[in-house]
Amino acid sequence: VIDAFAKIGSLAKAETWFQKMQDFGVGVDAVIYNSLINACAKASKPCKAEHYLQKMTSAGLKPDEKSYNGVINACAKEGAVERAEAWFWHMVASGCKIDMIAFGSVMHASSKVGDVERVEYWIDEMQSRGLKPNLVCFNIMLNACAHGGRYTKALLWLERMVEERIEPNKLSYSSLISASAKAGDFASAEQWLMAMAERNMHPDRITYMTLMREHQSVSGPGQVSHNAAQ
């Protein structure tokens, strides 16, 4: 039951059932704690995720990859970069296997605040451990460029992505649109918008809003190009 509520992000109900288990003296294992931590991550509650991991340890249970990844993900969603990175290194010190999920979560924390250089650091760290960046990693990098308005850097990473024979997807193009718009290069933003349309991809509402907002900040309210409006 707890796992079911965790999967839909209903932290309150997952906690209610957890408390019922404790009230009835039902043993709580690592699977239950991991489900709770996962629910905390979905709800973007890093403090609670940390609480359950520490409670898990106090109960004599050893946190595994899922435990740490959940806490790192919870911190990442809040943009709590230092906390996410601290838990990553706790995970390393614990002897857990460091996988793409862990790297993806810790990179996401820096991406959310537009820290391109920090995301690059983690990609280098990942490669030093024998892991190769995949589509998710490249999209996290492009998203960091978008948040920071680093369009030139986004183009460099797009070039590297193509060299690795990784096909950009909807998220990739959306980040390129946002990065170019925030950099004031609206011609390029509209070109990427048309490139998406040619590939039968449809930008989401956030991408359109970013393009129009940045355009209006330069041209004034109501001044949106024909292509962007379309």
CSV table of C-alpha atoms in Angstrom, one decimal:
chain,number,residue,atom,x,y,z
A,1,VAL,CA,0.0,0.0,0.0
A,2,ILE,CA,2.8,2.4,0.9
A,3,ASP,CA,4.6,1.7,-2.4
A,4,ALA,CA,1.4,2.4,-4.3
A,5,PHE,CA,0.9,5.8,-2.7
A,6,ALA,CA,4.6,6.5,-3.1
A,7,LYS,CA,4.4,5.9,-6.9
A,8,ILE,CA,1.6,8.5,-7.3
A,9,GLY,CA,3.4,11.0,-5.1
A,10,SER,CA,0.9,10.9,-2.2
A,11,LEU,CA,3.4,11.4,0.7
A,12,ALA,CA,0.7,12.1,3.3
A,13,LYS,CA,-1.1,8.8,2.7
A,14,ALA,CA,2.1,6.8,2.5
A,15,GLU,CA,3.1,8.3,5.9
A,16,THR,CA,-0.3,7.5,7.4
A,17,TRP,CA,0.1,3.8,6.4
A,18,PHE,CA,3.6,3.8,7.7
A,19,GLN,CA,2.4,5.1,11.1
A,20,LYS,CA,-0.4,2.4,11.1
A,21,MET,CA,2.3,-0.3,10.6
A,22,GLN,CA,4.3,1.0,13.5
A,23,ASP,CA,1.2,1.3,15.7
A,24,PHE,CA,0.4,-2.4,15.1
A,25,GLY,CA,4.0,-3.5,15.6
A,26,VAL,CA,4.4,-4.6,12.0
A,27,GLY,CA,8.1,-4.8,11.1
A,28,VAL,CA,9.3,-2.2,8.6
A,29,ASP,CA,12.0,-3.3,6.2
A,30,ALA,CA,14.3,-1.5,3.7
A,31,VAL,CA,11.7,-1.7,0.9
A,32,ILE,CA,9.2,0.3,3.0
A,33,TYR,CA,11.7,2.9,3.8
A,34,ASN,CA,12.8,3.2,0.2
A,35,SER,CA,9.1,3.7,-0.8
A,36,LEU,CA,8.8,6.5,1.7
A,37,ILE,CA,12.0,8.1,0.5
A,38,ASN,CA,10.7,7.8,-3.1
A,39,ALA,CA,7.4,9.5,-2.1
A,40,CYS,CA,9.4,12.3,-0.5
A,41,ALA,CA,11.4,12.8,-3.7
A,42,LYS,CA,8.2,13.0,-5.8
A,43,ALA,CA,6.8,15.5,-3.4
A,44,SER,CA,10.1,17.5,-3.4
A,45,LYS,CA,10.5,17.1,0.3
A,46,PRO,CA,14.3,16.7,0.9
A,47,CYS,CA,14.1,17.2,4.7
A,48,LYS,CA,11.6,14.3,5.0
A,49,ALA,CA,13.6,12.1,2.7
A,50,GLU,CA,16.7,12.7,4.8
A,51,HIS,CA,14.7,12.0,7.9
A,52,TYR,CA,13.5,8.6,6.7
A,53,LEU,CA,17.0,7.6,5.5
A,54,GLN,CA,18.4,8.4,8.9
A,55,LYS,CA,15.5,6.6,10.6
A,56,MET,CA,16.3,3.6,8.4
A,57,THR,CA,19.9,3.6,9.6
A,58,SER,CA,18.8,4.0,13.2
A,59,ALA,CA,16.6,0.9,12.7
A,60,GLY,CA,19.7,-1.1,11.8
A,61,LEU,CA,18.9,-1.2,8.1
A,62,LYS,CA,21.6,-0.4,5.5
A,63,PRO,CA,20.6,2.2,2.9
A,64,ASP,CA,21.1,1.0,-0.7
A,65,GLU,CA,21.3,2.7,-4.1
A,66,LYS,CA,17.5,3.3,-4.1
A,67,SER,CA,17.7,4.9,-0.7
A,68,TYR,CA,20.5,7.4,-1.6
A,69,ASN,CA,19.1,8.1,-5.1
A,70,GLY,CA,15.8,9.0,-3.6
A,71,VAL,CA,17.3,11.5,-1.2
A,72,ILE,CA,19.6,13.0,-3.9
A,73,ASN,CA,16.6,13.3,-6.2
A,74,ALA,CA,14.5,15.0,-3.5
A,75,CYS,CA,17.3,17.6,-3.0
A,76,ALA,CA,17.8,18.0,-6.7
A,77,LYS,CA,14.1,18.9,-7.2
A,78,GLU,CA,14.5,21.7,-4.6
A,79,GLY,CA,17.6,22.9,-6.3
A,80,ALA,CA,19.5,22.1,-3.1
A,81,VAL,CA,22.8,21.6,-4.9
A,82,GLU,CA,25.2,21.3,-1.9
A,83,ARG,CA,22.9,18.8,-0.1
A,84,ALA,CA,22.4,16.7,-3.2
A,85,GLU,CA,26.2,16.5,-3.7
A,86,ALA,CA,26.8,15.8,-0.1
A,87,TRP,CA,24.5,12.8,-0.2
A,88,PHE,CA,26.1,11.6,-3.4
A,89,TRP,CA,29.5,11.4,-1.6
A,90,HIS,CA,27.8,9.7,1.3
A,91,MET,CA,26.6,7.1,-1.2
A,92,VAL,CA,30.1,6.7,-2.6
A,93,ALA,CA,31.5,6.3,1.0
A,94,SER,CA,28.9,3.7,1.8
A,95,GLY,CA,30.2,1.4,-1.0
A,96,CYS,CA,26.9,1.5,-3.0
A,97,LYS,CA,27.1,1.1,-6.7
A,98,ILE,CA,27.2,4.6,-8.4
A,99,ASP,CA,25.0,4.4,-11.5
A,100,MET,CA,23.5,6.7,-14.1
A,101,ILE,CA,20.5,7.5,-11.9
A,102,ALA,CA,22.7,8.9,-9.1
A,103,PHE,CA,24.7,11.0,-11.6
A,104,GLY,CA,21.5,12.2,-13.3
A,105,SER,CA,20.0,13.3,-10.0
A,106,VAL,CA,23.0,15.2,-8.8
A,107,MET,CA,23.5,16.9,-12.2
A,108,HIS,CA,19.8,17.8,-12.2
A,109,ALA,CA,20.3,19.9,-9.0
A,110,SER,CA,23.0,22.1,-10.7
A,111,SER,CA,21.0,22.2,-13.9
A,112,LYS,CA,18.0,23.6,-12.2
A,113,VAL,CA,20.0,26.6,-11.0
A,114,GLY,CA,21.7,27.1,-14.4
A,115,ASP,CA,25.2,26.1,-13.1
A,116,VAL,CA,26.6,24.8,-16.4
A,117,GLU,CA,30.2,24.4,-15.2
A,118,ARG,CA,29.0,22.2,-12.3
A,119,VAL,CA,27.1,20.0,-14.6
A,120,GLU,CA,30.2,19.7,-16.8
A,121,TYR,CA,32.1,18.7,-13.7
A,122,TRP,CA,29.7,15.8,-13.0
A,123,ILE,CA,29.8,14.6,-16.5
A,124,ASP,CA,33.6,14.5,-16.3
A,125,GLU,CA,33.3,12.6,-13.0
A,126,MET,CA,30.9,10.2,-14.5
A,127,GLN,CA,33.2,9.5,-17.4
A,128,SER,CA,36.1,9.0,-15.0
A,129,ARG,CA,34.1,6.1,-13.5
A,130,GLY,CA,33.6,4.5,-16.9
A,131,LEU,CA,30.0,5.7,-17.6
A,132,LYS,CA,29.1,7.3,-20.9
A,133,PRO,CA,26.7,10.2,-21.1
A,134,ASN,CA,23.3,9.3,-22.6
A,135,LEU,CA,20.4,11.3,-23.9
A,136,VAL,CA,19.2,12.1,-20.3
A,137,CYS,CA,22.6,13.5,-19.4
A,138,PHE,CA,22.8,15.7,-22.5
A,139,ASN,CA,19.3,17.0,-21.9
A,140,ILE,CA,20.2,17.8,-18.3
A,141,MET,CA,23.2,19.8,-19.7
A,142,LEU,CA,21.1,21.6,-22.3
A,143,ASN,CA,18.5,22.4,-19.6
A,144,ALA,CA,21.3,24.0,-17.5
A,145,CYS,CA,22.3,26.1,-20.5
A,146,ALA,CA,18.6,27.1,-20.9
A,147,HIS,CA,18.3,28.2,-17.3
A,148,GLY,CA,21.5,30.2,-17.5
A,149,GLY,CA,20.9,31.6,-21.0
A,150,ARG,CA,24.1,30.0,-22.2
A,151,TYR,CA,23.1,29.5,-25.8
A,152,THR,CA,26.7,29.3,-27.2
A,153,LYS,CA,27.5,26.6,-24.7
A,154,ALA,CA,24.3,24.8,-25.6
A,155,LEU,CA,25.4,24.7,-29.2
A,156,LEU,CA,28.7,23.2,-28.2
A,157,TRP,CA,26.9,20.4,-26.2
A,158,LEU,CA,24.5,19.8,-29.1
A,159,GLU,CA,27.5,19.3,-31.4
A,160,ARG,CA,29.0,16.9,-29.0
A,161,MET,CA,25.6,15.1,-28.7
A,162,VAL,CA,25.5,14.7,-32.5
A,163,GLU,CA,29.1,13.4,-32.5
A,164,GLU,CA,28.0,10.8,-30.1
A,165,ARG,CA,25.2,9.8,-32.4
A,166,ILE,CA,22.5,10.7,-29.9
A,167,GLU,CA,19.4,12.0,-31.5
A,168,PRO,CA,18.0,15.2,-29.9
A,169,ASN,CA,14.4,14.8,-28.7
A,170,LYS,CA,11.6,17.2,-27.7
A,171,LEU,CA,13.3,18.1,-24.4
A,172,SER,CA,16.6,18.9,-26.3
A,173,TYR,CA,14.9,21.3,-28.7
A,174,SER,CA,12.9,22.9,-26.0
A,175,SER,CA,16.1,23.7,-24.1
A,176,LEU,CA,17.7,25.1,-27.2
A,177,ILE,CA,14.7,27.4,-27.7
A,178,SER,CA,14.8,28.6,-24.1
A,179,ALA,CA,18.6,29.1,-24.2
A,180,SER,CA,18.6,31.1,-27.4
A,181,ALA,CA,15.6,33.2,-26.3
A,182,LYS,CA,17.2,34.0,-22.9
A,183,ALA,CA,20.4,35.0,-24.7
A,184,GLY,CA,18.3,37.4,-26.9
A,185,ASP,CA,18.8,35.4,-30.1
A,186,PHE,CA,15.1,35.2,-31.1
A,187,ALA,CA,15.9,34.3,-34.7
A,188,SER,CA,17.6,31.1,-33.6
A,189,ALA,CA,14.9,30.4,-31.1
A,190,GLU,CA,12.3,30.6,-33.9
A,191,GLN,CA,14.5,28.4,-36.1
A,192,TRP,CA,14.6,25.7,-33.4
A,193,LEU,CA,10.8,26.1,-33.0
A,194,MET,CA,10.3,25.4,-36.8
A,195,ALA,CA,12.8,22.5,-36.6
A,196,MET,CA,10.7,20.9,-33.9
A,197,ALA,CA,7.6,21.3,-36.1
A,198,GLU,CA,9.4,19.7,-39.0
A,199,ARG,CA,10.0,16.7,-36.8
A,200,ASN,CA,6.4,16.5,-35.6
A,201,MET,CA,7.4,17.6,-32.1
A,202,HIS,CA,5.3,20.1,-30.2
A,203,PRO,CA,6.9,22.5,-27.6
A,204,ASP,CA,5.2,22.5,-24.3
A,205,ARG,CA,3.5,25.6,-22.7
A,206,ILE,CA,6.6,26.5,-20.7
A,207,THR,CA,8.7,26.7,-23.8
A,208,TYR,CA,6.2,29.0,-25.5
A,209,MET,CA,5.9,31.2,-22.4
A,210,THR,CA,9.7,31.5,-22.1
A,211,LEU,CA,10.0,32.5,-25.8
A,212,MET,CA,7.3,35.1,-25.6
A,213,ARG,CA,8.4,36.4,-22.2
A,214,GLU,CA,12.0,37.0,-23.3
A,215,HIS,CA,10.8,38.5,-26.6
A,216,GLN,CA,8.5,40.9,-24.8
A,217,SER,CA,11.3,41.9,-22.4
A,218,VAL,CA,13.2,43.3,-25.4
A,219,SER,CA,10.4,44.4,-27.8
A,220,GLY,CA,7.7,45.4,-25.3
A,221,PRO,CA,4.4,44.0,-24.3
A,222,GLY,CA,2.4,42.5,-27.1
A,223,GLN,CA,5.3,42.4,-29.5
A,224,VAL,CA,5.7,38.8,-30.4
A,225,SER,CA,6.9,37.6,-33.8
A,226,HIS,CA,4.6,35.9,-36.2
A,227,ASN,CA,6.4,32.5,-36.0
A,228,ALA,CA,6.4,32.5,-32.2
A,229,ALA,CA,2.7,33.4,-32.1
A,230,GLN,CA,2.0,30.6,-34.6
